[in-house]
Coordinates of N, CA and C in Angstrom, one line a residue:
M1 N 28.8 -0.4 8.0 CA 29.0 -1.6 8.7 C 28.6 -1.5 10.1
M2 N 27.9 -2.6 10.6 CA 27.4 -2.5 12.0 C 28.6 -2.6 13.0
E3 N 28.4 -2.0 14.1 CA 29.5 -2.1 15.1 C 29.4 -3.5 15.8
P4 N 30.6 -4.0 16.2 CA 30.6 -5.3 16.9 C 29.9 -5.3 18.2
A5 N 29.3 -6.4 18.5 CA 28.6 -6.5 19.8 C 29.6 -6.6 20.9
V6 N 29.3 -6.0 22.0 CA 30.1 -6.0 23.2 C 29.3 -6.6 24.3
P7 N 30.0 -7.3 25.2 CA 29.2 -7.9 26.4 C 28.8 -6.7 27.3
A8 N 27.6 -6.9 27.9 CA 27.0 -5.9 28.8 C 27.2 -6.3 30.2
R9 N 27.1 -5.3 31.1 CA 27.2 -5.5 32.5 C 25.8 -5.9 33.1
S10 N 25.9 -6.7 34.1 CA 24.7 -7.1 34.8 C 24.4 -6.2 36.0
G11 N 23.3 -5.4 35.9 CA 22.9 -4.6 37.0 C 23.6 -3.2 37.0
A12 N 24.5 -2.9 36.0 CA 25.2 -1.7 36.0 C 24.5 -0.7 35.2
P13 N 24.4 0.6 35.6 CA 23.7 1.6 34.8 C 24.5 1.9 33.5
S14 N 23.8 2.2 32.5 CA 24.4 2.5 31.2 C 24.2 4.0 30.9
T15 N 25.2 4.7 30.4 CA 25.0 6.1 30.0 C 24.8 6.2 28.5
A16 N 24.7 5.1 27.8 CA 24.5 5.1 26.4 C 23.1 5.4 26.0
S17 N 22.8 6.0 24.9 CA 21.5 6.2 24.4 C 20.9 4.9 23.8
A18 N 19.6 4.9 23.6 CA 19.0 3.7 23.0 C 19.7 3.3 21.7
E19 N 20.0 4.4 20.9 CA 20.6 4.2 19.6 C 22.0 3.5 19.8
E20 N 22.8 4.0 20.7 CA 24.1 3.5 21.0 C 24.0 2.1 21.5
R21 N 23.1 1.8 22.4 CA 22.9 0.4 22.9 C 22.5 -0.5 21.8
G22 N 21.7 -0.1 20.9 CA 21.2 -0.9 19.8 C 22.4 -1.3 18.9
R23 N 23.2 -0.3 18.5 CA 24.3 -0.6 17.7 C 25.3 -1.5 18.3
A24 N 25.4 -1.4 19.7 CA 26.4 -2.2 20.4 C 25.8 -3.6 20.7
G25 N 24.6 -3.9 20.4 CA 24.0 -5.2 20.5 C 23.0 -5.3 21.6
G26 N 22.6 -4.2 22.3 CA 21.5 -4.3 23.3 C 22.0 -5.0 24.5
E27 N 21.0 -5.6 25.3 CA 21.3 -6.3 26.5 C 21.9 -7.7 26.2
R28 N 23.0 -8.0 26.8 CA 23.7 -9.2 26.5 C 24.2 -10.0 27.7
G29 N 23.5 -9.9 28.8 CA 23.9 -10.6 30.0 C 25.0 -10.0 30.7
S30 N 25.6 -10.8 31.6 CA 26.6 -10.3 32.6 C 28.0 -10.1 31.9
L31 N 28.7 -9.1 32.4 CA 30.0 -8.8 31.9 C 31.1 -9.6 32.7
T32 N 31.7 -10.5 32.1 CA 32.7 -11.4 32.8 C 34.1 -11.1 32.2
P33 N 35.2 -11.5 33.0 CA 36.5 -11.4 32.4 C 36.7 -12.1 31.1
E34 N 36.1 -13.3 31.0 CA 36.3 -14.1 29.8 C 35.5 -13.5 28.7
G35 N 34.3 -12.9 28.9 CA 33.6 -12.3 27.9 C 34.3 -11.1 27.3
V36 N 34.9 -10.3 28.2 CA 35.7 -9.1 27.7 C 36.9 -9.6 27.0
L37 N 37.6 -10.6 27.4 CA 38.7 -11.1 26.7 C 38.4 -11.6 25.3
Q38 N 37.2 -12.2 25.1 CA 36.8 -12.6 23.8 C 36.5 -11.4 22.9
W39 N 35.9 -10.4 23.5 CA 35.7 -9.1 22.8 C 37.0 -8.5 22.3
L40 N 38.0 -8.5 23.2 CA 39.3 -7.9 22.8 C 39.9 -8.7 21.7
L41 N 39.8 -10.1 21.8 CA 40.4 -10.9 20.8 C 39.7 -10.7 19.4
E42 N 38.4 -10.5 19.4 CA 37.7 -10.2 18.1 C 38.2 -8.9 17.5
G43 N 38.3 -7.9 18.4 CA 38.8 -6.6 17.9 C 40.2 -6.7 17.3
N44 N 41.1 -7.5 18.0 CA 42.4 -7.6 17.5 C 42.5 -8.4 16.2
R45 N 41.6 -9.4 16.1 CA 41.5 -10.1 14.8 C 41.2 -9.2 13.6
R46 N 40.3 -8.2 13.9 CA 39.9 -7.3 12.8 C 41.1 -6.4 12.5
W47 N 41.9 -6.0 13.5 CA 43.1 -5.2 13.3 C 44.1 -5.9 12.5
V48 N 44.4 -7.2 12.8 CA 45.3 -8.0 12.1 C 44.9 -8.2 10.7
G49 N 43.6 -8.4 10.5 CA 43.1 -8.7 9.1 C 42.8 -7.5 8.3
G50 N 43.0 -6.3 8.9 CA 42.7 -5.1 8.1 C 41.2 -4.9 7.9
Q51 N 40.4 -5.3 8.8 CA 38.9 -5.2 8.7 C 38.3 -4.3 9.9
L52 N 39.0 -3.3 10.1 CA 38.6 -2.4 11.2 C 37.2 -1.8 11.0
V53 N 36.4 -1.7 12.1 CA 35.1 -1.0 12.0 C 35.1 0.3 12.7
H54 N 36.1 0.6 13.5 CA 36.2 1.9 14.2 C 34.9 2.1 15.0
P55 N 34.6 1.2 15.9 CA 33.3 1.4 16.7 C 33.4 2.6 17.6
H56 N 32.2 3.1 18.0 CA 32.1 4.1 19.1 C 32.9 5.3 18.8
A57 N 32.9 5.8 17.6 CA 33.6 7.0 17.2 C 32.7 8.0 16.6
T58 N 31.5 8.1 17.1 CA 30.5 9.0 16.6 C 30.2 10.1 17.6
V59 N 29.5 11.2 17.1 CA 29.0 12.2 18.0 C 28.0 11.7 19.0
A60 N 27.2 10.8 18.5 CA 26.2 10.2 19.4 C 26.9 9.5 20.6
R61 N 28.0 8.8 20.3 CA 28.7 8.1 21.4 C 29.3 9.1 22.3
R62 N 29.9 10.1 21.8 CA 30.5 11.1 22.6 C 29.5 11.8 23.6
E63 N 28.3 12.1 23.0 CA 27.3 12.7 23.8 C 26.7 11.7 24.9
A64 N 26.7 10.5 24.5 CA 26.1 9.5 25.4 C 27.0 9.3 26.7
L65 N 28.3 9.6 26.6 CA 29.2 9.4 27.7 C 29.5 10.7 28.5
T66 N 28.8 11.8 28.2 CA 29.1 13.0 28.9 C 28.8 12.9 30.4
A67 N 27.8 12.1 30.8 CA 27.4 11.9 32.2 C 28.2 10.9 33.0
G68 N 29.0 10.1 32.3 CA 29.8 9.1 33.0 C 30.4 8.1 32.0
Q69 N 31.2 7.2 32.5 CA 31.9 6.2 31.6 C 31.6 4.8 32.2
D70 N 31.8 3.8 31.3 CA 31.5 2.4 31.6 C 32.4 1.6 30.8
P71 N 33.8 1.7 30.9 CA 34.7 1.0 30.1 C 34.7 -0.5 30.3
M72 N 35.1 -1.3 29.3 CA 35.0 -2.7 29.3 C 36.3 -3.3 30.0
A73 N 37.4 -2.8 29.7 CA 38.7 -3.3 30.2 C 39.7 -2.2 30.6
T74 N 40.6 -2.6 31.5 CA 41.7 -1.7 31.7 C 42.9 -2.3 31.0
V75 N 43.7 -1.5 30.3 CA 44.9 -1.9 29.6 C 46.1 -1.1 30.1
F76 N 47.0 -1.8 30.7 CA 48.3 -1.2 31.2 C 49.3 -1.6 30.2
S77 N 49.8 -0.6 29.4 CA 50.7 -0.9 28.3 C 51.8 0.2 28.2
C78 N 52.6 0.0 27.2 CA 53.7 0.9 26.9 C 53.3 2.2 26.2
I79 N 54.1 3.2 26.3 CA 53.7 4.5 25.7 C 54.1 4.5 24.2
D80 N 54.7 3.4 23.7 CA 55.1 3.4 22.3 C 54.0 3.8 21.3
S81 N 54.3 4.7 20.4 CA 53.3 5.2 19.5 C 52.7 4.2 18.5
R82 N 53.4 3.1 18.4 CA 53.0 2.0 17.5 C 52.0 1.0 18.1
V83 N 51.7 1.2 19.4 CA 50.9 0.3 20.1 C 49.7 1.0 20.9
P84 N 48.9 1.7 20.1 CA 47.7 2.3 20.8 C 46.6 1.3 21.0
P85 N 46.3 1.0 22.3 CA 45.3 0.0 22.6 C 44.0 0.1 21.9
E86 N 43.5 1.3 21.8 CA 42.2 1.5 21.1 C 42.2 1.0 19.7
V87 N 43.3 1.2 19.0 CA 43.5 0.7 17.6 C 43.8 -0.8 17.6
V88 N 44.7 -1.2 18.4 CA 45.0 -2.6 18.4 C 43.8 -3.5 18.7
F89 N 42.9 -3.0 19.5 CA 41.7 -3.8 19.8 C 40.4 -3.3 19.1
D90 N 40.6 -2.4 18.1 CA 39.5 -1.9 17.3 C 38.4 -1.4 18.2
C91 N 38.7 -0.6 19.2 CA 37.7 0.0 20.2 C 37.5 1.5 19.9
G92 N 36.6 2.0 20.7 CA 36.3 3.5 20.5 C 36.3 4.2 21.8
V93 N 35.6 5.4 21.7 CA 35.6 6.3 22.9 C 34.8 5.6 24.0
G94 N 35.4 5.6 25.2 CA 34.7 5.0 26.4 C 34.8 3.5 26.5
D95 N 35.5 2.8 25.6 CA 35.6 1.4 25.7 C 36.7 0.8 26.6
L96 N 37.8 1.6 26.7 CA 39.0 1.1 27.4 C 39.4 2.1 28.4
F97 N 39.9 1.7 29.6 CA 40.6 2.5 30.6 C 42.1 2.2 30.4
V98 N 42.8 3.2 29.9 CA 44.2 2.9 29.4 C 45.2 3.6 30.3
V99 N 46.2 2.9 30.8 CA 47.3 3.4 31.6 C 48.6 3.1 30.8
R100 N 49.4 4.1 30.5 CA 50.6 3.8 29.7 C 51.8 4.5 30.3
T101 N 52.9 3.7 30.4 CA 54.2 4.2 30.8 C 55.2 3.5 29.9
A102 N 56.5 3.9 30.0 CA 57.5 3.3 29.3 C 57.7 1.8 29.7
A103 N 57.4 0.9 28.8 CA 57.5 -0.5 29.1 C 56.7 -0.9 30.3
H104 N 55.5 -0.3 30.4 CA 54.6 -0.5 31.5 C 55.3 -0.6 32.9
T105 N 56.2 0.3 33.1 CA 56.9 0.4 34.4 C 55.9 0.9 35.4
N106 N 56.1 0.5 36.7 CA 55.1 0.7 37.7 C 55.7 1.5 38.9
D107 N 54.8 2.3 39.5 CA 55.1 2.9 40.8 C 53.8 3.1 41.5
G108 N 53.8 3.8 42.7 CA 52.6 4.0 43.4 C 51.5 4.7 42.7
L109 N 51.9 5.8 42.0 CA 50.9 6.6 41.3 C 50.3 5.8 40.2
V110 N 51.1 5.1 39.4 CA 50.7 4.2 38.3 C 49.8 3.1 38.8
Q111 N 50.2 2.5 39.9 CA 49.4 1.4 40.4 C 48.1 1.9 40.9
G112 N 48.0 3.1 41.5 CA 46.8 3.6 41.9 C 45.8 3.8 40.7
A113 N 46.4 4.2 39.5 CA 45.6 4.4 38.3 C 45.0 3.1 37.8
V114 N 45.9 2.1 37.9 CA 45.4 0.7 37.5 C 44.3 0.2 38.4
E115 N 44.5 0.4 39.7 CA 43.5 0.0 40.7 C 42.2 0.8 40.4
Y116 N 42.3 2.0 40.1 CA 41.1 2.8 39.8 C 40.3 2.2 38.7
G117 N 41.0 1.8 37.6 CA 40.3 1.2 36.5 C 39.5 0.0 36.9
V118 N 40.1 -0.9 37.7 CA 39.4 -2.1 38.1 C 38.4 -1.9 39.2
E119 N 38.7 -1.1 40.2 CA 37.9 -1.0 41.4 C 36.8 0.1 41.1
E120 N 37.1 1.2 40.6 CA 36.2 2.3 40.5 C 35.5 2.3 39.1
A121 N 36.2 2.0 38.1 CA 35.5 2.0 36.8 C 34.9 0.6 36.5
L122 N 35.1 -0.3 37.4 CA 34.5 -1.7 37.4 C 34.8 -2.5 36.2
T123 N 36.0 -2.4 35.7 CA 36.4 -3.2 34.5 C 36.8 -4.6 35.0
P124 N 36.2 -5.6 34.5 CA 36.5 -7.0 35.0 C 37.8 -7.6 34.5
L125 N 38.4 -7.0 33.5 CA 39.7 -7.5 32.9 C 40.8 -6.4 32.9
L126 N 41.9 -6.8 33.5 CA 43.1 -5.9 33.4 C 44.2 -6.6 32.6
V127 N 44.6 -6.0 31.5 CA 45.5 -6.5 30.6 C 46.9 -5.8 30.7
V128 N 47.9 -6.5 31.0 CA 49.3 -5.9 31.0 C 49.9 -6.3 29.7
M129 N 50.1 -5.3 28.9 CA 50.6 -5.6 27.5 C 52.0 -5.0 27.2
G130 N 52.9 -5.9 27.0 CA 54.2 -5.5 26.5 C 54.3 -5.7 25.0
H131 N 55.4 -5.3 24.3 CA 55.4 -5.5 22.9 C 56.8 -5.7 22.3
Q132 N 56.8 -6.2 21.1 CA 58.0 -6.6 20.4 C 58.9 -5.3 20.2
R133 N 60.2 -5.5 20.3 CA 61.2 -4.5 20.1 C 60.9 -3.2 20.8
C134 N 60.6 -3.3 22.1 CA 60.3 -2.2 23.0 C 61.5 -1.3 23.1
G135 N 61.4 0.0 22.8 CA 62.5 0.9 22.9 C 63.0 1.1 24.3
A136 N 62.1 1.2 25.3 CA 62.5 1.4 26.7 C 63.2 0.2 27.2
V137 N 62.8 -1.0 26.8 CA 63.5 -2.2 27.2 C 64.9 -2.2 26.6
S138 N 65.0 -1.9 25.3 CA 66.2 -1.8 24.6 C 67.2 -0.9 25.3
L139 N 66.7 0.3 25.7 CA 67.6 1.2 26.4 C 68.1 0.6 27.7
A140 N 67.2 0.0 28.4 CA 67.6 -0.6 29.7 C 68.6 -1.7 29.5
V141 N 68.4 -2.5 28.6 CA 69.3 -3.6 28.3 C 70.7 -3.1 27.9
E142 N 70.7 -2.2 27.0 CA 72.0 -1.6 26.5 C 72.7 -0.9 27.7
T143 N 71.9 -0.1 28.5 CA 72.5 0.6 29.6 C 73.1 -0.3 30.6
L144 N 72.4 -1.3 31.0 CA 72.8 -2.2 32.1 C 73.9 -3.1 31.6
N145 N 73.9 -3.5 30.3 CA 75.0 -4.3 29.8 C 76.3 -3.5 29.8
A146 N 76.2 -2.2 29.5 CA 77.4 -1.4 29.4 C 77.8 -0.9 30.7
G147 N 76.9 -1.0 31.7 CA 77.2 -0.4 33.1 C 77.4 1.1 33.1
R148 N 76.6 1.8 32.2 CA 76.7 3.2 32.2 C 75.4 3.8 32.8
E149 N 75.5 5.2 33.0 CA 74.3 5.9 33.5 C 73.5 6.5 32.4
T150 N 72.2 6.8 32.7 CA 71.4 7.5 31.8 C 71.0 8.8 32.4
P151 N 70.7 9.8 31.5 CA 70.4 11.2 32.0 C 69.0 11.3 32.7
A152 N 68.9 12.2 33.6 CA 67.6 12.6 34.2 C 66.8 11.4 34.7
H153 N 65.5 11.4 34.4 CA 64.6 10.4 35.0 C 64.6 9.1 34.1
L154 N 65.4 9.1 33.0 CA 65.5 7.8 32.3 C 66.2 6.8 33.2
E155 N 67.0 7.2 34.2 CA 67.6 6.3 35.1 C 66.5 5.6 35.9
D156 N 65.4 6.2 36.2 CA 64.3 5.6 36.9 C 63.6 4.5 36.1
V157 N 63.5 4.7 34.8 CA 63.0 3.7 33.9 C 63.9 2.5 33.9
V158 N 65.2 2.7 33.7 CA 66.2 1.6 33.7 C 66.1 0.8 35.0
E159 N 66.1 1.5 36.1 CA 66.1 0.8 37.4 C 64.8 0.0 37.6
A160 N 63.7 0.6 37.1 CA 62.4 -0.1 37.2 C 62.4 -1.4 36.4
L161 N 63.2 -1.4 35.3 CA 63.3 -2.6 34.4 C 64.4 -3.6 34.8
R162 N 65.2 -3.2 35.8 CA 66.3 -4.1 36.3 C 65.9 -5.5 36.7
P163 N 64.8 -5.6 37.5 CA 64.4 -7.0 37.8 C 64.1 -7.9 36.6
A164 N 63.4 -7.3 35.6 CA 63.1 -8.1 34.4 C 64.4 -8.4 33.6
Y165 N 65.3 -7.4 33.6 CA 66.6 -7.6 32.9 C 67.4 -8.8 33.6
E166 N 67.4 -8.8 34.9 CA 68.1 -9.8 35.7 C 67.4 -11.2 35.5
A167 N 66.1 -11.2 35.4 CA 65.4 -12.5 35.2 C 65.7 -13.0 33.8
A168 N 65.8 -12.1 32.8 CA 66.0 -12.6 31.5 C 67.4 -12.9 31.1
K169 N 68.4 -12.3 31.8 CA 69.8 -12.3 31.5 C 70.3 -13.8 31.2
P170 N 70.0 -14.8 32.0 CA 70.5 -16.1 31.8 C 69.8 -16.9 30.7
L171 N 68.8 -16.3 30.1 CA 68.0 -17.1 29.1 C 68.6 -17.0 27.7
P172 N 68.5 -18.1 27.0 CA 69.0 -18.1 25.6 C 68.1 -17.2 24.7
G173 N 68.6 -16.8 23.6 CA 67.8 -16.1 22.6 C 68.0 -14.6 22.7
D174 N 67.0 -13.8 22.2 CA 67.1 -12.4 22.1 C 66.9 -11.8 23.5
Q175 N 67.9 -11.0 24.0 CA 67.9 -10.5 25.3 C 66.8 -9.5 25.5
V176 N 66.6 -8.6 24.5 CA 65.6 -7.6 24.6 C 64.2 -8.2 24.7
D177 N 63.9 -9.2 23.8 CA 62.6 -9.8 23.8 C 62.4 -10.6 25.1
N178 N 63.4 -11.3 25.6 CA 63.3 -12.0 26.8 C 63.0 -11.1 28.0
T179 N 63.6 -9.9 27.9 CA 63.3 -8.9 29.0 C 61.9 -8.4 28.9
V180 N 61.4 -8.1 27.7 CA 60.0 -7.7 27.5 C 59.1 -8.7 28.1
R181 N 59.3 -10.0 27.8 CA 58.4 -11.0 28.3 C 58.5 -11.2 29.9
A182 N 59.7 -11.0 30.4 CA 59.9 -11.0 31.8 C 59.2 -9.9 32.5
Q183 N 59.3 -8.7 31.9 CA 58.6 -7.5 32.5 C 57.1 -7.8 32.5
I184 N 56.5 -8.3 31.5 CA 55.1 -8.7 31.5 C 54.8 -9.6 32.6
R185 N 55.6 -10.7 32.7 CA 55.3 -11.7 33.8 C 55.4 -11.1 35.2
L186 N 56.5 -10.3 35.4 CA 56.7 -9.7 36.7 C 55.6 -8.7 37.1
T187 N 55.2 -8.0 36.1 CA 54.1 -7.0 36.4 C 52.8 -7.7 36.7
V188 N 52.5 -8.7 36.0 CA 51.3 -9.5 36.3 C 51.3 -10.1 37.7
E189 N 52.5 -10.7 38.0 CA 52.6 -11.3 39.3 C 52.5 -10.2 40.4
Q190 N 53.0 -9.0 40.2 CA 52.9 -8.0 41.2 C 51.4 -7.6 41.4
L191 N 50.7 -7.5 40.3 CA 49.3 -7.0 40.3 C 48.4 -8.1 40.9
H192 N 48.8 -9.4 40.7 CA 48.1 -10.5 41.3 C 48.0 -10.4 42.8
H193 N 49.1 -9.8 43.4 CA 49.2 -9.7 44.9 C 48.9 -8.3 45.4
D194 N 48.4 -7.4 44.5 CA 48.0 -6.1 44.9 C 46.9 -6.2 46.0
S195 N 47.0 -5.4 47.0 CA 46.0 -5.6 48.1 C 44.6 -5.3 47.7
M196 N 44.4 -4.5 46.7 CA 43.0 -4.2 46.2 C 42.6 -5.2 45.2
L197 N 43.5 -5.6 44.3 CA 43.1 -6.5 43.2 C 43.0 -7.9 43.5
E198 N 43.9 -8.4 44.5 CA 43.9 -9.8 44.8 C 42.5 -10.3 45.3
P199 N 41.8 -9.7 46.2 CA 40.5 -10.2 46.6 C 39.5 -10.1 45.5
L200 N 39.6 -9.2 44.6 CA 38.7 -9.1 43.4 C 38.9 -10.3 42.5
E201 N 40.2 -10.7 42.3 CA 40.4 -11.9 41.5 C 39.9 -13.2 42.2
A202 N 40.1 -13.2 43.5 CA 39.7 -14.4 44.3 C 38.2 -14.6 44.2
Q203 N 37.4 -13.4 44.1 CA 36.0 -13.5 44.0 C 35.5 -13.8 42.6
G204 N 36.4 -13.7 41.6 CA 36.1 -13.9 40.2 C 35.5 -12.6 39.6
R205 N 35.6 -11.5 40.3 CA 35.1 -10.2 39.9 C 36.0 -9.6 38.8
A206 N 37.3 -9.9 38.9 CA 38.3 -9.3 38.0 C 39.3 -10.4 37.7
R207 N 40.1 -10.1 36.6 CA 41.2 -11.0 36.2 C 42.3 -10.1 35.7
V208 N 43.5 -10.5 36.1 CA 44.7 -9.8 35.6 C 45.5 -10.8 34.6
I209 N 45.7 -10.4 33.4 CA 46.4 -11.3 32.5 C 47.5 -10.5 31.7
G210 N 48.5 -11.2 31.3 CA 49.5 -10.6 30.4 C 49.2 -10.7 29.0
A211 N 49.9 -9.9 28.2 CA 49.7 -10.0 26.7 C 51.0 -9.4 26.0
Y212 N 51.3 -10.0 24.9 CA 52.5 -9.6 24.1 C 52.0 -9.2 22.7
Y213 N 52.3 -8.0 22.3 CA 51.9 -7.5 21.0 C 53.1 -7.6 20.0
S214 N 52.8 -8.1 18.9 CA 53.8 -8.2 17.8 C 53.7 -7.0 16.8
L215 N 54.7 -6.3 16.7 CA 54.8 -5.2 15.8 C 54.7 -5.7 14.4
D216 N 55.2 -6.9 14.1 CA 55.3 -7.4 12.8 C 53.9 -7.8 12.2
S217 N 53.1 -8.5 13.1 CA 51.8 -9.0 12.6 C 50.6 -8.2 13.1
G218 N 50.8 -7.5 14.2 CA 49.7 -6.8 14.8 C 48.9 -7.6 15.8
A219 N 49.3 -8.9 15.9 CA 48.5 -9.8 16.8 C 48.9 -9.7 18.3
V220 N 48.0 -9.9 19.1 CA 48.2 -9.9 20.6 C 48.1 -11.3 21.0
D221 N 49.1 -11.8 21.7 CA 49.1 -13.1 22.3 C 48.8 -13.0 23.8
F222 N 47.7 -13.4 24.3 CA 47.3 -13.3 25.7 C 47.9 -14.5 26.4
H223 N 48.4 -14.2 27.6 CA 48.9 -15.2 28.5 C 47.8 -15.6 29.5
R224 N 47.1 -16.7 29.2 CA 46.0 -17.0 30.0 C 46.3 -17.8 31.2
G225 N 47.5 -18.3 31.4 CA 47.8 -19.1 32.5 C 47.9 -18.4 33.8

């Protein structure tokens, strides 16, 4: 099966061999946030439908990337073993710049890694992806509801999720799911105002969007607003 076409960068050097570029679709114009979003959507549709092609998983691809990388998107997501971005979006080696923490909780070091993906790796799209039935969020909700402490650095995770917990607490429905969605929204808002990312968004060079992954269906719902 042929590998799916991916959008190409305008004016950016490629480390891929001619064979790799040919399988990826050759020259395809400028790489835009919307173009990358559509590429991720197509990969996710293959994952949902059980039609994975496992692109960019060859020795030729590995060798083509030894001199440098040219990822398409940065994904900031949870460490949950059921939500590997490269599988969820049917991508391969060198396609994604991935940052993962418990419930995509953020601090200075993590934010620096996210900034690196957009500014240094030149990815035009940054996706903040939370997911259904997140264990870290469940821990935070149970801990804060009970007013108890958690051991060691788990307390840092709980405290990092407190703003999302407080934002979701008055809402009707499932408290854990509401907190997951609040955490996505708050993280996206924070990154919108990041001193490095905000001007890139204003220039149209990059875009930060939220996404929610369903464990039940495998589908990713992107928050485009």
